[in-house]
Amino acid sequence: MGWDKERDEIATRRQAAKRLGGESAVARQHAKGRLTIRERIDALLDPGSFREIGPIAGASERNDAGETVHFTPANFVLGFGKIAGRPCIAGGEDFTIAAGSPNIGGLRKSIYTEDVACQYRLPLVRLHEGSGGSVTGSAGKGAAPMPPEPVYAPHRFASVGRALATVPVATAALGAVAGLPAVRLVSAHYCVMTRETSQVLVGGPALVERALGRSVSKDELGGADLHEKSGVIDDVVDDEAAAFAAIRRFLSYLPQHVWELPPSLPCTDDRNRADERLADIVPVDRRRVFDMRAVVRAIVDQDSFFEIGRRYGPGQITGLARLLGHPVGVLANDCRQLAGSMTAAGARKVRRFVEFCQTFHLPVLNFVDEPGFMIGAEAEAEGTVRAGAAAVLAVAMASIPWASIMVRKSMGLGAAAHYAPNSYILAWPSAESGALPVEGGVAVAFGREIAAAPDPAARRRELEEQFAARRSPFPRAEALAVHDLIDPRETRAKLCDWIELTWPLLDQQRGPTSFTYRP
């Protein structure tokens, strides 16, 4: 019939695209413990929900008669799908063709990914394994490279920025990710990598050795042990299945786009649940540590706390949770890490987290045990004051509902990163605040007196105890510097009352935020 030839060629190209780089290439991928991109998308999405975009995009070779003699599919797979019944966009590099280095069709589909996510206002998930361009260009060895973009062309990363300001973006490194894919990997609200099978690199070992004369492995350059502390990624998980589960859970707290509110769920947890462990969880001895994560879990809805970025800037805890069924951001201090002080890395973590919560209208629960900015030569060399200022300003500009619970310390300039405008503030009996922690303040103000005392150590302890007694939370409560001084066991009930009152106000926050999220 008239179009049989064309229909046959369409079917042939679709079959070729589904074979990816061929049986041997797929077998090599599996032998290394990694899935193909089509297997990854199927494992991420609800069964049977994937609808591909550009399934026959690629490059073909034709004979003199105009007949296709060879077809190479685009090595980027992209399409619509669903996660927990909610529509999304999913895509990623196909490593079985040219090791994920983009061919022309693959590059164009990759760049189109953010455009389609913004157009349909759908969350975007990118699953990465591939590298950037090569000296042979995007078309492959021996072929003409893609022509340079004209000066009037839209910036290649403009759509990436629009997506970050519009829809949730989650990414995963599931093999070696370098160059352009690495930049796009980290341009996300949530980024996860597998511990044994992935690396994230600007340039690979061969490039490093040629440019810098140093021989290093891919894991030394960009393995999980490095990046879970570098801040390049948010979480490290055991395998690909765990990466997909983490992304699905992350998205469950978020709206489809910034014109929606975060999705609330029915709550079966007692709003008045009073965990008895909270009564004595903060030690009377101010020098002893306690488990802030246990505090968080005792207050938010049971089993709802999802921590993000535990090993980076570890003095600051960030994550997502639910309170009375409503999604919230959680910010807290871990006193077991440099007493919870705000390092340069911790400040960058806070700044990024606050911008994320502001973007997606997530109220923040802030459990405060902040001794201030980290001090010392190393802290100064890391630019702590500049990073700290950025965190403080992000909080100062935030308009999302914010509840601060003064658990213990609230000291110095670092404390300013824990109280947004119009914060709802609760204080525990263990709360103390001031310009400096007692120990440092006494050492600075009474250094000569302590040194001249017959027993300097005893005099120091006497002064510290004297000034610690003055930091009672009662004067703050009397001056209405806090909204209430409460028994720690009352915290969940008080916060449930607060979220119930403040949640309807989020209707006024729908739409893009007043300041941009930066990865």
PDB file of C-alpha atoms in Angstrom, residues 199-459:
ATOM      1  CA  GLN A 199      31.578   8.675  39.869  1.00  0.00           C
ATOM      2  CA  VAL A 200      31.021  12.375  39.230  1.00  0.00           C
ATOM      3  CA  LEU A 201      33.846  14.191  37.456  1.00  0.00           C
ATOM      4  CA  VAL A 202      34.619  17.395  35.624  1.00  0.00           C
ATOM      5  CA  GLY A 203      37.296  15.547  33.664  1.00  0.00           C
ATOM      6  CA  GLY A 204      38.326  11.890  33.692  1.00  0.00           C
ATOM      7  CA  PRO A 205      41.679  10.268  34.586  1.00  0.00           C
ATOM      8  CA  ALA A 206      43.127  10.508  31.075  1.00  0.00           C
ATOM      9  CA  LEU A 207      42.365  14.216  30.843  1.00  0.00           C
ATOM     10  CA  VAL A 208      43.744  14.869  34.324  1.00  0.00           C
ATOM     11  CA  GLU A 209      46.950  12.965  33.600  1.00  0.00           C
ATOM     12  CA  ARG A 210      47.506  14.806  30.304  1.00  0.00           C
ATOM     13  CA  ALA A 211      46.719  18.250  31.719  1.00  0.00           C
ATOM     14  CA  LEU A 212      48.154  17.982  35.227  1.00  0.00           C
ATOM     15  CA  GLY A 213      50.593  15.079  35.036  1.00  0.00           C
ATOM     16  CA  ARG A 214      48.840  13.188  37.844  1.00  0.00           C
ATOM     17  CA  SER A 215      47.701   9.588  37.645  1.00  0.00           C
ATOM     18  CA  VAL A 216      44.452   9.085  39.564  1.00  0.00           C
ATOM     19  CA  SER A 217      41.543   6.671  39.370  1.00  0.00           C
ATOM     20  CA  LYS A 218      37.915   7.597  38.681  1.00  0.00           C
ATOM     21  CA  ASP A 219      37.002   6.832  42.290  1.00  0.00           C
ATOM     22  CA  GLU A 220      39.811   9.031  43.611  1.00  0.00           C
ATOM     23  CA  LEU A 221      38.606  11.855  41.376  1.00  0.00           C
ATOM     24  CA  GLY A 222      34.901  11.571  41.948  1.00  0.00           C
ATOM     25  CA  GLY A 223      33.805   8.543  43.942  1.00  0.00           C
ATOM     26  CA  ALA A 224      31.063   8.384  46.535  1.00  0.00           C
ATOM     27  CA  ASP A 225      33.407   8.605  49.527  1.00  0.00           C
ATOM     28  CA  LEU A 226      34.605  11.961  48.224  1.00  0.00           C
ATOM     29  CA  HIS A 227      31.328  13.467  47.106  1.00  0.00           C
ATOM     30  CA  GLU A 228      29.116  12.611  50.065  1.00  0.00           C
ATOM     31  CA  LYS A 229      31.307  15.113  51.942  1.00  0.00           C
ATOM     32  CA  SER A 230      32.014  17.568  49.102  1.00  0.00           C
ATOM     33  CA  GLY A 231      28.441  18.747  48.675  1.00  0.00           C
ATOM     34  CA  VAL A 232      28.393  17.829  44.977  1.00  0.00           C
ATOM     35  CA  ILE A 233      25.646  15.272  45.644  1.00  0.00           C
ATOM     36  CA  ASP A 234      23.052  15.067  48.394  1.00  0.00           C
ATOM     37  CA  ASP A 235      22.958  11.372  49.213  1.00  0.00           C
ATOM     38  CA  VAL A 236      24.872   8.163  48.564  1.00  0.00           C
ATOM     39  CA  VAL A 237      22.886   4.923  48.330  1.00  0.00           C
ATOM     40  CA  ASP A 238      23.844   1.287  47.926  1.00  0.00           C
ATOM     41  CA  ASP A 239      22.522   0.569  44.447  1.00  0.00           C
ATOM     42  CA  GLU A 240      20.296   1.729  41.610  1.00  0.00           C
ATOM     43  CA  ALA A 241      17.103   0.405  43.193  1.00  0.00           C
ATOM     44  CA  ALA A 242      17.838   2.454  46.316  1.00  0.00           C
ATOM     45  CA  ALA A 243      18.456   5.539  44.145  1.00  0.00           C
ATOM     46  CA  PHE A 244      15.051   5.183  42.476  1.00  0.00           C
ATOM     47  CA  ALA A 245      13.363   4.674  45.860  1.00  0.00           C
ATOM     48  CA  ALA A 246      15.048   7.814  47.255  1.00  0.00           C
ATOM     49  CA  ILE A 247      13.921   9.908  44.282  1.00  0.00           C
ATOM     50  CA  ARG A 248      10.352   8.632  44.534  1.00  0.00           C
ATOM     51  CA  ARG A 249      10.261   9.462  48.229  1.00  0.00           C
ATOM     52  CA  PHE A 250      11.782  12.904  47.695  1.00  0.00           C
ATOM     53  CA  LEU A 251       9.143  13.802  45.107  1.00  0.00           C
ATOM     54  CA  SER A 252       6.327  12.604  47.374  1.00  0.00           C
ATOM     55  CA  TYR A 253       6.772  15.699  49.581  1.00  0.00           C
ATOM     56  CA  LEU A 254       6.670  18.185  46.692  1.00  0.00           C
ATOM     57  CA  PRO A 255       4.083  19.813  44.442  1.00  0.00           C
ATOM     58  CA  GLN A 256       4.123  19.178  40.695  1.00  0.00           C
ATOM     59  CA  HIS A 257       5.201  22.778  40.116  1.00  0.00           C
ATOM     60  CA  VAL A 258       5.430  26.102  41.934  1.00  0.00           C
ATOM     61  CA  TRP A 259       1.830  27.075  41.186  1.00  0.00           C
ATOM     62  CA  GLU A 260       0.673  24.177  43.378  1.00  0.00           C
ATOM     63  CA  LEU A 261       1.016  23.609  47.111  1.00  0.00           C
ATOM     64  CA  PRO A 262       2.844  20.593  48.538  1.00  0.00           C
ATOM     65  CA  PRO A 263       0.567  17.527  48.722  1.00  0.00           C
ATOM     66  CA  SER A 264      -1.004  16.874  52.124  1.00  0.00           C
ATOM     67  CA  LEU A 265      -1.965  13.364  53.206  1.00  0.00           C
ATOM     68  CA  PRO A 266      -4.357  12.041  55.847  1.00  0.00           C
ATOM     69  CA  CYS A 267      -2.587  11.841  59.220  1.00  0.00           C
ATOM     70  CA  THR A 268      -3.093   8.853  61.500  1.00  0.00           C
ATOM     71  CA  ASP A 269      -0.536  10.046  64.060  1.00  0.00           C
ATOM     72  CA  ASP A 270      -2.005  11.584  67.241  1.00  0.00           C
ATOM     73  CA  ARG A 271      -1.551  15.348  67.083  1.00  0.00           C
ATOM     74  CA  ASN A 272      -1.211  15.427  70.882  1.00  0.00           C
ATOM     75  CA  ARG A 273       1.348  12.611  71.050  1.00  0.00           C
ATOM     76  CA  ALA A 274       3.779  13.521  73.851  1.00  0.00           C
ATOM     77  CA  ASP A 275       6.988  11.503  73.688  1.00  0.00           C
ATOM     78  CA  GLU A 276       8.263  11.022  77.244  1.00  0.00           C
ATOM     79  CA  ARG A 277      11.868  10.797  76.037  1.00  0.00           C
ATOM     80  CA  LEU A 278      11.804  14.501  75.233  1.00  0.00           C
ATOM     81  CA  ALA A 279      11.502  15.464  78.902  1.00  0.00           C
ATOM     82  CA  ASP A 280      15.142  14.649  79.613  1.00  0.00           C
ATOM     83  CA  ILE A 281      16.732  14.280  76.180  1.00  0.00           C
ATOM     84  CA  VAL A 282      18.772  17.481  76.579  1.00  0.00           C
ATOM     85  CA  PRO A 283      21.411  16.907  79.303  1.00  0.00           C
ATOM     86  CA  VAL A 284      21.577  19.305  82.228  1.00  0.00           C
ATOM     87  CA  ASP A 285      25.355  19.355  81.738  1.00  0.00           C
ATOM     88  CA  ARG A 286      25.760  21.778  78.844  1.00  0.00           C
ATOM     89  CA  ARG A 287      28.975  20.054  77.738  1.00  0.00           C
ATOM     90  CA  ARG A 288      27.208  16.779  76.973  1.00  0.00           C
ATOM     91  CA  VAL A 289      25.728  15.963  73.575  1.00  0.00           C
ATOM     92  CA  PHE A 290      22.349  14.518  72.628  1.00  0.00           C
ATOM     93  CA  ASP A 291      20.660  13.083  69.533  1.00  0.00           C
ATOM     94  CA  MET A 292      18.850  15.863  67.670  1.00  0.00           C
ATOM     95  CA  ARG A 293      17.522  13.427  65.066  1.00  0.00           C
ATOM     96  CA  ALA A 294      15.705  11.609  67.863  1.00  0.00           C
ATOM     97  CA  VAL A 295      14.134  14.949  68.791  1.00  0.00           C
ATOM     98  CA  VAL A 296      12.956  15.493  65.214  1.00  0.00           C
ATOM     99  CA  ARG A 297      11.522  11.988  64.857  1.00  0.00           C
ATOM    100  CA  ALA A 298       9.684  12.288  68.171  1.00  0.00           C
ATOM    101  CA  ILE A 299       7.846  15.409  66.981  1.00  0.00           C
ATOM    102  CA  VAL A 300       7.075  15.045  63.264  1.00  0.00           C
ATOM    103  CA  ASP A 301       4.608  12.449  61.966  1.00  0.00           C
ATOM    104  CA  GLN A 302       5.895   8.943  62.629  1.00  0.00           C
ATOM    105  CA  ASP A 303       8.276   7.538  59.997  1.00  0.00           C
ATOM    106  CA  SER A 304       8.022  10.708  57.900  1.00  0.00           C
ATOM    107  CA  PHE A 305      11.509  12.184  58.355  1.00  0.00           C
ATOM    108  CA  PHE A 306      13.620  12.001  55.168  1.00  0.00           C
ATOM    109  CA  GLU A 307      17.098  13.423  55.790  1.00  0.00           C
ATOM    110  CA  ILE A 308      19.047  14.989  52.926  1.00  0.00           C
ATOM    111  CA  GLY A 309      22.836  15.485  52.790  1.00  0.00           C
ATOM    112  CA  ARG A 310      23.853  13.981  56.135  1.00  0.00           C
ATOM    113  CA  ARG A 311      27.605  13.827  55.497  1.00  0.00           C
ATOM    114  CA  TYR A 312      28.016  17.336  54.044  1.00  0.00           C
ATOM    115  CA  GLY A 313      28.133  20.237  56.504  1.00  0.00           C
ATOM    116  CA  PRO A 314      27.180  17.693  59.196  1.00  0.00           C
ATOM    117  CA  GLY A 315      26.655  20.264  61.965  1.00  0.00           C
ATOM    118  CA  GLN A 316      23.481  21.293  60.125  1.00  0.00           C
ATOM    119  CA  ILE A 317      20.688  18.745  59.621  1.00  0.00           C
ATOM    120  CA  THR A 318      18.326  19.213  56.673  1.00  0.00           C
ATOM    121  CA  GLY A 319      15.450  17.086  55.425  1.00  0.00           C
ATOM    122  CA  LEU A 320      11.766  16.694  54.716  1.00  0.00           C
ATOM    123  CA  ALA A 321       8.979  15.422  56.940  1.00  0.00           C
ATOM    124  CA  ARG A 322       5.244  15.662  57.521  1.00  0.00           C
ATOM    125  CA  LEU A 323       3.401  17.356  60.337  1.00  0.00           C
ATOM    126  CA  LEU A 324      -0.293  16.594  60.679  1.00  0.00           C
ATOM    127  CA  GLY A 325       0.010  15.176  57.154  1.00  0.00           C
ATOM    128  CA  HIS A 326       1.444  18.404  55.692  1.00  0.00           C
ATOM    129  CA  PRO A 327       4.937  18.389  54.080  1.00  0.00           C
ATOM    130  CA  VAL A 328       7.522  20.524  55.892  1.00  0.00           C
ATOM    131  CA  GLY A 329      11.219  21.257  55.629  1.00  0.00           C
ATOM    132  CA  VAL A 330      13.310  20.354  58.682  1.00  0.00           C
ATOM    133  CA  LEU A 331      16.403  22.311  59.718  1.00  0.00           C
ATOM    134  CA  ALA A 332      18.328  21.460  62.890  1.00  0.00           C
ATOM    135  CA  ASN A 333      21.765  21.372  64.507  1.00  0.00           C
ATOM    136  CA  ASP A 334      23.758  18.250  65.357  1.00  0.00           C
ATOM    137  CA  CYS A 335      25.695  19.057  68.523  1.00  0.00           C
ATOM    138  CA  ARG A 336      27.784  15.920  67.972  1.00  0.00           C
ATOM    139  CA  GLN A 337      29.480  17.651  65.032  1.00  0.00           C
ATOM    140  CA  LEU A 338      31.631  20.601  66.161  1.00  0.00           C
ATOM    141  CA  ALA A 339      28.905  21.359  68.743  1.00  0.00           C
ATOM    142  CA  GLY A 340      26.522  22.104  65.848  1.00  0.00           C
ATOM    143  CA  SER A 341      28.442  25.219  64.802  1.00  0.00           C
ATOM    144  CA  MET A 342      27.930  26.617  61.321  1.00  0.00           C
ATOM    145  CA  THR A 343      30.904  25.896  59.094  1.00  0.00           C
ATOM    146  CA  ALA A 344      31.263  27.251  55.559  1.00  0.00           C
ATOM    147  CA  ALA A 345      29.914  23.960  54.193  1.00  0.00           C
ATOM    148  CA  GLY A 346      27.052  23.967  56.704  1.00  0.00           C
ATOM    149  CA  ALA A 347      26.143  27.533  55.765  1.00  0.00           C
ATOM    150  CA  ARG A 348      26.048  26.659  52.055  1.00  0.00           C
ATOM    151  CA  LYS A 349      23.846  23.689  52.903  1.00  0.00           C
ATOM    152  CA  VAL A 350      21.450  25.916  54.860  1.00  0.00           C
ATOM    153  CA  ARG A 351      21.319  28.563  52.129  1.00  0.00           C
ATOM    154  CA  ARG A 352      20.497  26.017  49.433  1.00  0.00           C
ATOM    155  CA  PHE A 353      17.916  24.279  51.629  1.00  0.00           C
ATOM    156  CA  VAL A 354      16.107  27.511  52.491  1.00  0.00           C
ATOM    157  CA  GLU A 355      15.956  28.492  48.818  1.00  0.00           C
ATOM    158  CA  PHE A 356      14.555  25.041  48.021  1.00  0.00           C
ATOM    159  CA  CYS A 357      11.831  25.322  50.695  1.00  0.00           C
ATOM    160  CA  GLN A 358      11.004  28.848  49.534  1.00  0.00           C
ATOM    161  CA  THR A 359      10.709  27.669  45.918  1.00  0.00           C
ATOM    162  CA  PHE A 360       8.206  24.918  46.724  1.00  0.00           C
ATOM    163  CA  HIS A 361       6.299  26.642  49.565  1.00  0.00           C
ATOM    164  CA  LEU A 362       7.438  24.255  52.297  1.00  0.00           C
ATOM    165  CA  PRO A 363       6.985  25.548  55.869  1.00  0.00           C
ATOM    166  CA  VAL A 364      10.139  25.073  57.934  1.00  0.00           C
ATOM    167  CA  LEU A 365      10.523  23.476  61.371  1.00  0.00           C
ATOM    168  CA  ASN A 366      13.838  24.662  62.794  1.00  0.00           C
ATOM    169  CA  PHE A 367      15.238  22.884  65.872  1.00  0.00           C
ATOM    170  CA  VAL A 368      17.888  25.266  67.169  1.00  0.00           C
ATOM    171  CA  ASP A 369      21.090  24.327  68.987  1.00  0.00           C
ATOM    172  CA  GLU A 370      23.420  26.806  67.306  1.00  0.00           C
ATOM    173  CA  PRO A 371      26.666  27.926  69.032  1.00  0.00           C
ATOM    174  CA  GLY A 372      27.446  30.309  66.146  1.00  0.00           C
ATOM    175  CA  PHE A 373      29.760  30.434  63.157  1.00  0.00           C
ATOM    176  CA  MET A 374      32.743  28.103  63.351  1.00  0.00           C
ATOM    177  CA  ILE A 375      35.940  29.883  64.366  1.00  0.00           C
ATOM    178  CA  GLY A 376      39.644  29.201  63.850  1.00  0.00           C
ATOM    179  CA  ALA A 377      42.222  29.466  61.078  1.00  0.00           C
ATOM    180  CA  GLU A 378      40.678  26.673  59.013  1.00  0.00           C
ATOM    181  CA  ALA A 379      37.223  28.221  59.247  1.00  0.00           C
ATOM    182  CA  GLU A 380      38.592  31.587  58.141  1.00  0.00           C
ATOM    183  CA  ALA A 381      40.416  29.987  55.201  1.00  0.00           C
ATOM    184  CA  GLU A 382      37.183  28.318  54.085  1.00  0.00           C
ATOM    185  CA  GLY A 383      35.392  31.670  53.887  1.00  0.00           C
ATOM    186  CA  THR A 384      32.951  30.906  56.680  1.00  0.00           C
ATOM    187  CA  VAL A 385      31.889  34.510  57.160  1.00  0.00           C
ATOM    188  CA  ARG A 386      30.859  34.945  53.506  1.00  0.00           C
ATOM    189  CA  ALA A 387      29.049  31.602  53.335  1.00  0.00           C
ATOM    190  CA  GLY A 388      27.433  32.361  56.690  1.00  0.00           C
ATOM    191  CA  ALA A 389      26.250  35.763  55.499  1.00  0.00           C
ATOM    192  CA  ALA A 390      24.617  34.113  52.457  1.00  0.00           C
ATOM    193  CA  ALA A 391      22.758  31.687  54.737  1.00  0.00           C
ATOM    194  CA  VAL A 392      21.598  34.468  57.060  1.00  0.00           C
ATOM    195  CA  LEU A 393      20.361  36.571  54.141  1.00  0.00           C
ATOM    196  CA  ALA A 394      18.502  33.633  52.585  1.00  0.00           C
ATOM    197  CA  VAL A 395      16.612  33.169  55.855  1.00  0.00           C
ATOM    198  CA  ALA A 396      16.057  36.906  56.269  1.00  0.00           C
ATOM    199  CA  MET A 397      14.458  37.071  52.800  1.00  0.00           C
ATOM    200  CA  ALA A 398      12.292  33.964  53.251  1.00  0.00           C
ATOM    201  CA  SER A 399       8.526  34.435  53.286  1.00  0.00           C
ATOM    202  CA  ILE A 400       7.513  30.811  53.970  1.00  0.00           C
ATOM    203  CA  PRO A 401       5.965  29.959  57.350  1.00  0.00           C
ATOM    204  CA  TRP A 402       8.740  29.262  59.840  1.00  0.00           C
ATOM    205  CA  ALA A 403       8.684  27.746  63.329  1.00  0.00           C
ATOM    206  CA  SER A 404      11.831  27.820  65.465  1.00  0.00           C
ATOM    207  CA  ILE A 405      12.151  25.605  68.529  1.00  0.00           C
ATOM    208  CA  MET A 406      14.941  26.769  70.827  1.00  0.00           C
ATOM    209  CA  VAL A 407      16.194  23.406  72.056  1.00  0.00           C
ATOM    210  CA  ARG A 408      19.460  24.562  73.580  1.00  0.00           C
ATOM    211  CA  LYS A 409      21.985  27.108  72.270  1.00  0.00           C
ATOM    212  CA  SER A 410      21.059  30.101  70.115  1.00  0.00           C
ATOM    213  CA  MET A 411      24.282  32.083  69.921  1.00  0.00           C
ATOM    214  CA  GLY A 412      25.983  34.784  67.923  1.00  0.00           C
ATOM    215  CA  LEU A 413      25.550  35.679  64.283  1.00  0.00           C
ATOM    216  CA  GLY A 414      24.957  32.056  63.362  1.00  0.00           C
ATOM    217  CA  ALA A 415      21.680  32.141  65.274  1.00  0.00           C
ATOM    218  CA  ALA A 416      20.346  34.654  62.753  1.00  0.00           C
ATOM    219  CA  ALA A 417      20.169  31.823  60.209  1.00  0.00           C
ATOM    220  CA  HIS A 418      17.511  30.095  62.335  1.00  0.00           C
ATOM    221  CA  TYR A 419      14.806  32.745  62.600  1.00  0.00           C
ATOM    222  CA  ALA A 420      12.937  33.955  59.523  1.00  0.00           C
ATOM    223  CA  PRO A 421      10.691  37.027  59.515  1.00  0.00           C
ATOM    224  CA  ASN A 422       7.527  36.442  61.560  1.00  0.00           C
ATOM    225  CA  SER A 423       8.838  33.169  62.966  1.00  0.00           C
ATOM    226  CA  TYR A 424       6.760  31.267  65.480  1.00  0.00           C
ATOM    227  CA  ILE A 425       9.227  30.697  68.339  1.00  0.00           C
ATOM    228  CA  LEU A 426       8.964  28.117  71.102  1.00  0.00           C
ATOM    229  CA  ALA A 427      11.601  27.673  73.798  1.00  0.00           C
ATOM    230  CA  TRP A 428      12.412  24.661  75.930  1.00  0.00           C
ATOM    231  CA  PRO A 429      13.629  25.059  79.546  1.00  0.00           C
ATOM    232  CA  SER A 430      17.090  24.072  78.269  1.00  0.00           C
ATOM    233  CA  ALA A 431      17.229  27.065  75.878  1.00  0.00           C
ATOM    234  CA  GLU A 432      19.946  29.677  76.238  1.00  0.00           C
ATOM    235  CA  SER A 433      20.868  32.596  74.013  1.00  0.00           C
ATOM    236  CA  GLY A 434      23.446  35.338  73.789  1.00  0.00           C
ATOM    237  CA  ALA A 435      26.146  36.973  71.721  1.00  0.00           C
ATOM    238  CA  LEU A 436      28.657  34.218  72.538  1.00  0.00           C
ATOM    239  CA  PRO A 437      28.588  30.815  74.218  1.00  0.00           C
ATOM    240  CA  VAL A 438      29.330  31.198  77.917  1.00  0.00           C
ATOM    241  CA  GLU A 439      32.728  29.510  77.721  1.00  0.00           C
ATOM    242  CA  GLY A 440      34.039  31.707  74.913  1.00  0.00           C
ATOM    243  CA  GLY A 441      32.503  34.871  76.318  1.00  0.00           C
ATOM    244  CA  VAL A 442      34.045  34.350  79.755  1.00  0.00           C
ATOM    245  CA  ALA A 443      37.457  33.610  78.239  1.00  0.00           C
ATOM    246  CA  VAL A 444      37.353  36.830  76.208  1.00  0.00           C
ATOM    247  CA  ALA A 445      35.885  39.169  78.830  1.00  0.00           C
ATOM    248  CA  PHE A 446      37.692  37.850  81.926  1.00  0.00           C
ATOM    249  CA  GLY A 447      40.953  36.553  80.533  1.00  0.00           C
ATOM    250  CA  ARG A 448      43.190  38.708  82.721  1.00  0.00           C
ATOM    251  CA  GLU A 449      41.145  38.126  85.860  1.00  0.00           C
ATOM    252  CA  ILE A 450      41.230  34.367  85.336  1.00  0.00           C
ATOM    253  CA  ALA A 451      44.967  34.385  84.690  1.00  0.00           C
ATOM    254  CA  ALA A 452      45.620  36.406  87.885  1.00  0.00           C
ATOM    255  CA  ALA A 453      43.449  34.171  90.099  1.00  0.00           C
ATOM    256  CA  PRO A 454      45.148  31.785  92.586  1.00  0.00           C
ATOM    257  CA  ASP A 455      43.280  28.927  90.923  1.00  0.00           C
ATOM    258  CA  PRO A 456      42.559  30.000  87.307  1.00  0.00           C
ATOM    259  CA  ALA A 457      40.573  26.866  86.464  1.00  0.00           C
ATOM    260  CA  ALA A 458      38.316  27.249  89.488  1.00  0.00           C
ATOM    261  CA  ARG A 459      37.745  30.945  88.760  1.00  0.00           C
TER     262      ARG A 459
END
